[in-house]
Amino acid sequence: MGLSDLIGNQRPPDRTVFNFLIGHLAKRTLESTGGLNEGFETDLKPTKCDNFYELVEAIRAKIDFSQSASDCLAFALTSAISLKIPGPLLWGHIVGRSSSLKTTVAEIVGAAHDKCFSISEFTSLYSGSTVGGKDNSIVPRLQGRLFIIKDLTPLLQARPEVQNTVFGQLRDIYDGKGEKFFNNGVFHSYIGVRFACLTCTTRAIRKFVRTDMGERFLMCEIDSYWTEDGRLHLLPIDTEVEGNAYDTLCDTVTSGLDDASPRIDNHSNLKSLCWGFINHLFEYMADEAHTVSAITATYKADRGFKTLLDSLALWMEYARCPKPKNPDQETVRPDPAAPHRTIKQLLKTAIGLSIVLGTTGPTPEVIRIVRKIALDSCVSFSLEIMNYVATHPSIALDQIAARVGIVKPYANEWCAH
């Protein structure tokens, strides 16, 4: 039956026409459109995968993928499953130089769009827009998902008031409650919000660590590693590796001379494989809940690992305790944060890593990655000095200044701190 059958030849009222059109619109669900989720690809489907190292080998077949990049992938996957493990929320930064595969890792993981929500840049959790009469804030889309911000750097370059607002929103929502009132009269209040968070950023993020207000984020560097004696080394830049930028562009140009449209790297098979692996992890945690409990029991029984984790957490809080800008003029010394939240974050990370890597407890590989994450999360002059003195206990102050690469008066300030 059409509209003419209902009204004959008379012009219908506007309300009748509007209601008729609305009633015959084809509905498109959030899932079918992606809902502004940049990880959504219409034709992408998950490919079965039940082994982390199989996924890594598939990536290495196409990309120069270092051990540090593999560690970041394991960290990202741990964040993706972390909501299924009780305890504090796991929020983290993948840190590294520009063009160091941060976004590639984020996009491979974010392809599991039913469990992740990805955006390129982030300016606010809330929106006062009332288009369509619905809440257009990003928060409702994040519940129960991994929130991936593929480039946090623009926020770090924004005005201080914008930075303070956004980081304040994140601190509040981490604790499960967020509120925002807009001048147009719109008011949003969210209670019981739970989502994991993973961002990609440069080392500029270290200027924004706020241990005095309770730091929520762990960090994992994608282009560096730690030696046994506590030295941080950046990975060398290799322009001759197979699949290097020079040869890749030459191959792209010569193979696509008849097609003038822009070309982008296609990692669809890797995204499908990672999505399949994430599905496997979720199914494993649902079907083998007793096994997850058994893994946790193993960690609880391992008092040696507890001692290690307690020590790492204390080391982190001392290393990232902020030094006063004018120490001679300060009347109160800053105190390092209590380590309790950090201990829980590191332990939850270790348990999640065991699930991702397919282990039953704190293996050397799990310990190595947890140690990397802990040290990556507190890189500072304090940490450099602490690590050096720990391995050279009789060192002189002049040698500390030379080792850290700062002038002696500045080294004096840090050592006094």
Short mmCIF file of C-alpha atoms in Angstrom, two decimals:
data_model
loop_
_atom_site.label_atom_id
_atom_site.label_comp_id
_atom_site.label_asym_id
_atom_site.label_seq_id
_atom_site.Cartn_x
_atom_site.Cartn_y
_atom_site.Cartn_z
CA MET A 1 0.00 0.00 0.00
CA GLY A 2 1.42 3.37 -0.98
CA LEU A 3 0.84 6.86 0.34
CA SER A 4 -1.64 7.65 -2.48
CA ASP A 5 -3.84 4.75 -1.38
CA LEU A 6 -4.15 6.34 2.05
CA ILE A 7 -4.92 9.90 1.03
CA GLY A 8 -6.41 9.79 -2.48
CA ASN A 9 -5.73 12.88 -4.60
CA GLN A 10 -5.68 15.39 -1.73
CA ARG A 11 -2.37 16.89 -0.53
CA PRO A 12 -1.61 15.19 2.80
CA PRO A 13 -0.61 17.11 5.92
CA ASP A 14 3.13 17.47 6.46
CA ARG A 15 2.94 15.30 9.60
CA THR A 16 1.37 12.44 7.58
CA VAL A 17 4.10 12.58 4.94
CA PHE A 18 6.83 12.74 7.56
CA ASN A 19 5.44 9.78 9.53
CA PHE A 20 5.08 7.78 6.31
CA LEU A 21 8.72 8.41 5.33
CA ILE A 22 10.01 7.60 8.80
CA GLY A 23 8.00 4.41 8.91
CA HIS A 24 9.49 3.20 5.63
CA LEU A 25 13.15 4.05 6.26
CA ALA A 26 15.48 1.06 6.21
CA LYS A 27 17.03 0.67 9.65
CA ARG A 28 20.82 0.33 9.92
CA THR A 29 22.16 -0.96 13.21
CA LEU A 30 25.34 0.20 14.94
CA GLU A 31 27.01 -3.10 14.07
CA SER A 32 26.28 -2.85 10.36
CA THR A 33 27.61 0.70 10.02
CA GLY A 34 30.50 0.59 12.45
CA GLY A 35 29.10 3.47 14.50
CA LEU A 36 32.11 5.73 13.71
CA ASN A 37 34.44 2.94 14.79
CA GLU A 38 37.50 3.31 12.55
CA GLY A 39 38.36 -0.35 13.05
CA PHE A 40 35.21 -1.39 11.20
CA GLU A 41 35.75 -2.86 7.72
CA THR A 42 32.70 -4.20 5.94
CA ASP A 43 34.41 -7.11 4.18
CA LEU A 44 36.75 -8.13 7.01
CA LYS A 45 36.06 -11.43 8.77
CA PRO A 46 38.00 -13.20 11.53
CA THR A 47 40.37 -16.01 10.61
CA LYS A 48 40.84 -18.85 13.08
CA CYS A 49 44.00 -18.48 15.19
CA ASP A 50 44.71 -19.92 18.63
CA ASN A 51 48.41 -19.18 19.11
CA PHE A 52 50.11 -15.84 19.76
CA TYR A 53 53.38 -16.87 18.14
CA GLU A 54 51.56 -17.97 14.98
CA LEU A 55 50.12 -14.47 14.77
CA VAL A 56 53.55 -12.88 15.31
CA GLU A 57 55.14 -15.04 12.61
CA ALA A 58 52.41 -14.05 10.15
CA ILE A 59 53.11 -10.39 10.90
CA ARG A 60 56.87 -10.86 10.53
CA ALA A 61 56.31 -12.41 7.12
CA LYS A 62 55.03 -9.02 5.95
CA ILE A 63 56.57 -6.45 8.33
CA ASP A 64 59.93 -5.91 10.04
CA PHE A 65 58.51 -6.70 13.47
CA SER A 66 60.98 -6.46 16.36
CA GLN A 67 60.80 -8.18 19.73
CA SER A 68 59.75 -4.87 21.27
CA ALA A 69 56.91 -4.60 18.74
CA SER A 70 55.86 -8.15 19.62
CA ASP A 71 55.87 -7.17 23.30
CA CYS A 72 53.62 -4.20 22.49
CA LEU A 73 51.25 -6.50 20.60
CA ALA A 74 51.09 -8.84 23.62
CA PHE A 75 50.43 -5.81 25.83
CA ALA A 76 47.64 -4.60 23.51
CA LEU A 77 46.01 -8.03 23.45
CA THR A 78 46.25 -8.23 27.24
CA SER A 79 44.43 -4.89 27.40
CA ALA A 80 41.76 -6.25 25.04
CA ILE A 81 40.94 -9.18 27.35
CA SER A 82 41.56 -7.34 30.61
CA LEU A 83 37.90 -6.54 31.27
CA LYS A 84 37.29 -10.28 31.64
CA ILE A 85 39.77 -10.36 34.53
CA PRO A 86 38.61 -8.76 37.82
CA GLY A 87 40.71 -5.93 39.17
CA PRO A 88 41.70 -2.40 38.15
CA LEU A 89 41.25 -1.27 34.58
CA LEU A 90 44.28 -1.80 32.35
CA TRP A 91 45.05 1.40 30.48
CA GLY A 92 48.26 1.82 28.54
CA HIS A 93 50.31 3.84 26.07
CA ILE A 94 52.29 2.33 23.20
CA VAL A 95 55.23 4.75 23.06
CA GLY A 96 57.77 5.32 20.31
CA ARG A 97 59.14 7.48 17.54
CA SER A 98 57.00 8.49 14.59
CA SER A 99 56.66 5.71 11.97
CA SER A 100 57.66 3.03 14.48
CA LEU A 101 54.66 0.72 13.83
CA LYS A 102 52.57 2.02 16.76
CA THR A 103 49.55 2.68 14.55
CA THR A 104 50.06 -0.60 12.70
CA VAL A 105 49.79 -2.56 15.96
CA ALA A 106 46.73 -0.52 16.97
CA GLU A 107 44.98 -1.12 13.65
CA ILE A 108 45.70 -4.86 13.62
CA VAL A 109 44.22 -5.24 17.11
CA GLY A 110 41.41 -2.73 16.51
CA ALA A 111 40.12 -4.75 13.55
CA ALA A 112 38.18 -6.81 16.12
CA HIS A 113 35.59 -4.04 16.03
CA ASP A 114 33.04 -5.94 18.10
CA LYS A 115 35.48 -5.85 21.03
CA CYS A 116 37.45 -2.68 20.24
CA PHE A 117 36.54 0.90 19.37
CA SER A 118 39.18 2.86 17.44
CA ILE A 119 39.53 6.55 16.64
CA SER A 120 42.42 8.51 15.12
CA GLU A 121 42.42 11.50 17.47
CA PHE A 122 40.79 12.21 20.80
CA THR A 123 39.55 15.54 22.17
CA SER A 124 36.80 14.65 24.66
CA LEU A 125 34.79 11.78 26.08
CA TYR A 126 31.61 13.85 25.98
CA SER A 127 29.57 15.69 23.38
CA GLY A 128 26.85 18.28 23.94
CA SER A 129 25.42 17.61 20.49
CA THR A 130 21.71 16.76 20.46
CA VAL A 131 21.46 15.76 16.79
CA GLY A 132 18.79 13.09 16.52
CA GLY A 133 17.88 13.53 20.17
CA LYS A 134 20.49 10.96 21.16
CA ASP A 135 23.62 11.06 23.30
CA ASN A 136 26.41 11.60 20.77
CA SER A 137 29.18 11.23 23.33
CA ILE A 138 31.76 8.56 22.75
CA VAL A 139 31.35 6.96 26.21
CA PRO A 140 28.29 4.78 25.43
CA ARG A 141 30.22 3.18 22.54
CA LEU A 142 33.11 2.19 24.82
CA GLN A 143 31.37 0.13 27.46
CA GLY A 144 32.97 -3.31 27.68
CA ARG A 145 35.42 -2.60 24.86
CA LEU A 146 39.05 -1.70 24.32
CA PHE A 147 39.18 2.01 23.44
CA ILE A 148 42.05 2.57 20.98
CA ILE A 149 43.32 6.10 20.32
CA LYS A 150 45.62 5.75 17.34
CA ASP A 151 47.35 9.10 17.84
CA LEU A 152 47.34 10.86 21.19
CA THR A 153 50.08 13.32 20.17
CA PRO A 154 47.70 16.10 18.90
CA LEU A 155 46.17 16.22 22.38
CA LEU A 156 49.66 16.63 23.87
CA GLN A 157 50.13 19.65 21.59
CA ALA A 158 46.78 21.23 22.48
CA ARG A 159 46.27 24.15 24.85
CA PRO A 160 46.94 23.37 28.54
CA GLU A 161 43.29 23.89 29.49
CA VAL A 162 42.21 21.32 26.88
CA GLN A 163 44.80 18.84 28.13
CA ASN A 164 43.76 19.33 31.75
CA THR A 165 40.10 18.86 30.84
CA VAL A 166 40.63 15.65 28.87
CA PHE A 167 43.05 14.04 31.32
CA GLY A 168 40.67 15.01 34.13
CA GLN A 169 37.82 13.26 32.28
CA LEU A 170 39.96 10.14 31.93
CA ARG A 171 40.90 10.12 35.61
CA ASP A 172 37.24 10.40 36.61
CA ILE A 173 35.92 7.77 34.20
CA TYR A 174 38.71 5.36 35.24
CA ASP A 175 37.04 5.21 38.63
CA GLY A 176 33.71 4.36 37.00
CA LYS A 177 31.90 7.71 37.02
CA GLY A 178 31.89 10.71 34.71
CA GLU A 179 29.78 13.84 34.46
CA LYS A 180 29.65 16.78 32.07
CA PHE A 181 27.34 19.82 31.88
CA PHE A 182 27.19 21.89 28.68
CA ASN A 183 26.08 25.51 28.27
CA ASN A 184 23.20 24.40 26.01
CA GLY A 185 21.63 22.66 29.00
CA VAL A 186 22.75 19.13 28.11
CA PHE A 187 23.94 17.11 31.11
CA HIS A 188 25.57 13.68 30.90
CA SER A 189 26.16 11.41 33.86
CA TYR A 190 27.71 7.94 33.56
CA ILE A 191 28.05 5.46 36.39
CA GLY A 192 29.59 2.00 36.24
CA VAL A 193 31.52 2.66 33.03
CA ARG A 194 34.22 0.06 32.32
CA PHE A 195 36.48 0.00 29.31
CA ALA A 196 40.13 -0.69 28.64
CA CYS A 197 42.18 2.02 26.95
CA LEU A 198 45.21 1.91 24.66
CA THR A 199 46.82 4.92 23.00
CA CYS A 200 49.67 5.44 20.55
CA THR A 201 51.96 8.34 21.31
CA THR A 202 55.48 9.70 21.14
CA ARG A 203 57.73 10.12 24.17
CA ALA A 204 56.17 13.55 24.72
CA ILE A 205 53.64 11.68 26.89
CA ARG A 206 56.24 11.49 29.67
CA LYS A 207 55.68 15.18 30.40
CA PHE A 208 52.09 14.35 31.33
CA VAL A 209 52.64 11.62 33.91
CA ARG A 210 50.70 12.66 37.03
CA THR A 211 51.71 10.38 39.86
CA ASP A 212 50.70 13.11 42.30
CA MET A 213 47.10 12.55 41.15
CA GLY A 214 47.39 8.78 40.76
CA GLU A 215 48.82 7.63 37.43
CA ARG A 216 46.39 5.33 35.57
CA PHE A 217 48.47 4.42 32.51
CA LEU A 218 51.19 1.85 32.03
CA MET A 219 53.56 2.22 29.08
CA CYS A 220 55.24 -0.11 26.61
CA GLU A 221 57.89 1.23 24.23
CA ILE A 222 57.82 -0.20 20.74
CA ASP A 223 61.34 0.74 19.67
CA SER A 224 63.55 0.10 22.70
CA TYR A 225 64.69 -2.65 25.06
CA TRP A 226 66.29 -2.99 28.51
CA THR A 227 69.56 -4.74 29.25
CA GLU A 228 70.01 -6.91 32.33
CA ASP A 229 71.90 -4.11 34.11
CA GLY A 230 69.03 -1.65 33.60
CA ARG A 231 70.13 0.32 30.55
CA LEU A 232 67.58 1.49 28.01
CA HIS A 233 68.60 1.14 24.36
CA LEU A 234 66.73 2.44 21.34
CA LEU A 235 66.54 -0.02 18.47
CA PRO A 236 68.86 0.95 15.61
CA ILE A 237 67.20 2.23 12.46
CA ASP A 238 67.83 -0.25 9.64
CA THR A 239 67.03 1.10 6.16
CA GLU A 240 68.35 -2.03 4.42
CA VAL A 241 66.02 -4.56 6.02
CA GLU A 242 63.81 -6.62 3.70
CA GLY A 243 60.70 -4.63 2.82
CA ASN A 244 62.45 -1.31 3.52
CA ALA A 245 60.72 1.97 2.69
CA TYR A 246 62.84 2.72 -0.39
CA ASP A 247 62.26 -0.60 -2.15
CA THR A 248 58.63 -0.79 -1.06
CA LEU A 249 57.77 2.52 -2.70
CA CYS A 250 59.64 1.54 -5.88
CA ASP A 251 57.68 -1.73 -6.05
CA THR A 252 54.41 0.12 -5.41
CA VAL A 253 55.07 2.62 -8.20
CA THR A 254 56.18 0.06 -10.79
CA SER A 255 53.29 -2.29 -10.07
CA GLY A 256 50.64 0.41 -10.15
CA LEU A 257 51.53 2.73 -13.00
CA ASP A 258 48.10 2.23 -14.58
CA ASP A 259 46.32 3.13 -11.37
CA ALA A 260 46.71 6.72 -10.26
CA SER A 261 44.68 6.30 -7.07
CA PRO A 262 46.56 6.48 -3.73
CA ARG A 263 47.72 3.15 -2.34
CA ILE A 264 47.93 2.17 1.31
CA ASP A 265 49.49 -0.83 3.00
CA ASN A 266 47.02 -3.70 3.10
CA HIS A 267 47.20 -5.81 6.22
CA SER A 268 43.74 -7.34 5.95
CA ASN A 269 44.97 -10.89 6.42
CA LEU A 270 46.85 -9.87 9.58
CA LYS A 271 43.80 -8.05 10.91
CA SER A 272 41.61 -11.10 10.26
CA LEU A 273 44.12 -13.37 11.98
CA CYS A 274 44.38 -11.08 15.02
CA TRP A 275 40.59 -10.81 15.22
CA GLY A 276 40.40 -14.59 15.18
CA PHE A 277 43.00 -14.79 17.96
CA ILE A 278 41.10 -12.27 20.09
CA ASN A 279 37.94 -14.33 19.59
CA HIS A 280 39.89 -17.42 20.68
CA LEU A 281 41.05 -15.64 23.86
CA PHE A 282 37.50 -14.57 24.75
CA GLU A 283 36.15 -18.07 24.10
CA TYR A 284 38.97 -19.62 26.13
CA MET A 285 38.23 -17.36 29.09
CA ALA A 286 34.53 -18.18 28.89
CA ASP A 287 34.89 -21.95 28.42
CA GLU A 288 37.95 -22.48 30.61
CA ALA A 289 37.18 -20.17 33.51
CA HIS A 290 38.60 -22.76 35.90
CA THR A 291 41.89 -22.64 34.01
CA VAL A 292 42.06 -18.86 34.36
CA SER A 293 41.45 -19.32 38.09
CA ALA A 294 44.21 -21.93 38.17
CA ILE A 295 46.62 -19.49 36.50
CA THR A 296 45.76 -16.88 39.12
CA ALA A 297 46.27 -19.46 41.89
CA THR A 298 49.73 -20.17 40.50
CA TYR A 299 50.63 -16.52 40.75
CA LYS A 300 49.31 -16.31 44.30
CA ALA A 301 51.39 -19.31 45.35
CA ASP A 302 54.59 -17.97 43.76
CA ARG A 303 55.92 -15.74 46.55
CA GLY A 304 59.14 -15.14 44.63
CA PHE A 305 57.18 -13.47 41.84
CA LYS A 306 55.25 -11.48 44.46
CA THR A 307 58.52 -10.15 45.85
CA LEU A 308 59.68 -9.24 42.34
CA LEU A 309 56.43 -7.47 41.52
CA ASP A 310 56.37 -5.58 44.83
CA SER A 311 59.93 -4.42 44.17
CA LEU A 312 59.13 -3.33 40.61
CA ALA A 313 56.11 -1.34 41.79
CA LEU A 314 58.12 0.43 44.51
CA TRP A 315 60.93 1.12 42.02
CA MET A 316 58.39 2.60 39.59
CA GLU A 317 56.84 4.95 42.14
CA TYR A 318 60.21 6.26 43.32
CA ALA A 319 61.40 6.70 39.73
CA ARG A 320 58.36 8.67 38.57
CA CYS A 321 57.96 10.78 41.70
CA PRO A 322 58.15 14.36 40.33
CA LYS A 323 61.21 16.43 41.20
CA PRO A 324 60.38 19.96 42.42
CA LYS A 325 60.99 22.61 39.78
CA ASN A 326 62.74 24.82 42.33
CA PRO A 327 63.97 22.42 45.04
CA ASP A 328 65.66 25.19 47.06
CA GLN A 329 62.39 27.10 47.33
CA GLU A 330 60.02 24.21 48.05
CA THR A 331 58.76 23.81 51.61
CA VAL A 332 57.38 20.27 51.15
CA ARG A 333 59.18 17.36 49.53
CA PRO A 334 57.06 15.32 47.07
CA ASP A 335 56.26 11.80 48.22
CA PRO A 336 56.22 8.81 45.87
CA ALA A 337 52.77 7.30 45.39
CA ALA A 338 51.89 4.22 47.41
CA PRO A 339 52.50 1.16 45.22
CA HIS A 340 49.21 -0.67 45.80
CA ARG A 341 47.45 0.29 42.55
CA THR A 342 50.63 -0.35 40.53
CA ILE A 343 51.08 -3.80 42.10
CA LYS A 344 47.53 -4.70 41.07
CA GLN A 345 48.06 -3.32 37.54
CA LEU A 346 51.29 -5.27 37.05
CA LEU A 347 49.83 -8.49 38.46
CA LYS A 348 46.75 -8.21 36.27
CA THR A 349 49.05 -7.58 33.29
CA ALA A 350 51.08 -10.69 34.15
CA ILE A 351 47.95 -12.86 34.43
CA GLY A 352 46.67 -11.48 31.12
CA LEU A 353 50.03 -12.09 29.46
CA SER A 354 49.93 -15.72 30.62
CA ILE A 355 46.55 -16.12 28.90
CA VAL A 356 47.78 -14.39 25.71
CA LEU A 357 51.08 -16.31 25.57
CA GLY A 358 49.50 -19.63 26.57
CA THR A 359 51.43 -20.16 29.80
CA THR A 360 50.26 -21.28 33.23
CA GLY A 361 52.27 -18.89 35.38
CA PRO A 362 55.14 -16.39 35.56
CA THR A 363 57.49 -17.84 32.94
CA PRO A 364 60.75 -16.01 32.05
CA GLU A 365 58.99 -14.52 29.00
CA VAL A 366 56.14 -13.14 31.10
CA ILE A 367 58.60 -11.78 33.67
CA ARG A 368 60.67 -10.11 30.94
CA ILE A 369 57.64 -8.35 29.41
CA VAL A 370 56.30 -7.26 32.82
CA ARG A 371 59.74 -5.89 33.70
CA LYS A 372 59.85 -4.02 30.39
CA ILE A 373 56.39 -2.51 30.96
CA ALA A 374 57.30 -1.51 34.51
CA LEU A 375 60.55 0.20 33.50
CA ASP A 376 59.02 1.71 30.34
CA SER A 377 56.33 3.27 32.55
CA CYS A 378 58.79 5.29 34.64
CA VAL A 379 61.59 6.40 32.30
CA SER A 380 63.24 9.46 33.86
CA PHE A 381 66.57 10.82 35.09
CA SER A 382 65.62 9.32 38.46
CA LEU A 383 65.32 5.87 36.92
CA GLU A 384 68.62 6.18 35.06
CA ILE A 385 70.41 7.18 38.25
CA MET A 386 68.67 4.51 40.35
CA ASN A 387 69.46 1.73 37.88
CA TYR A 388 73.08 2.85 37.56
CA VAL A 389 73.69 3.13 41.29
CA ALA A 390 71.98 -0.24 41.83
CA THR A 391 74.54 -1.91 39.55
CA HIS A 392 77.50 0.34 40.55
CA PRO A 393 76.97 0.95 44.30
CA SER A 394 80.37 2.64 44.86
CA ILE A 395 80.04 5.09 42.02
CA ALA A 396 81.13 8.72 42.46
CA LEU A 397 78.81 11.64 41.77
CA ASP A 398 80.96 12.88 38.86
CA GLN A 399 80.60 9.51 37.18
CA ILE A 400 76.80 9.57 37.68
CA ALA A 401 76.61 12.93 35.90
CA ALA A 402 78.75 11.60 33.03
CA ARG A 403 76.71 8.38 32.77
CA VAL A 404 73.36 10.18 32.65
CA GLY A 405 74.73 12.89 30.37
CA ILE A 406 73.87 15.93 32.45
CA VAL A 407 75.97 18.59 34.15
CA LYS A 408 77.09 17.97 37.72
CA PRO A 409 74.85 20.62 39.42
CA TYR A 410 71.78 19.14 37.73
CA ALA A 411 72.91 15.64 38.69
CA ASN A 412 73.25 16.89 42.27
CA GLU A 413 69.61 17.99 42.21
CA TRP A 414 68.40 14.63 40.95
CA CYS A 415 70.53 12.68 43.42
CA ALA A 416 69.27 14.86 46.27
CA HIS A 417 65.70 14.24 45.06
#
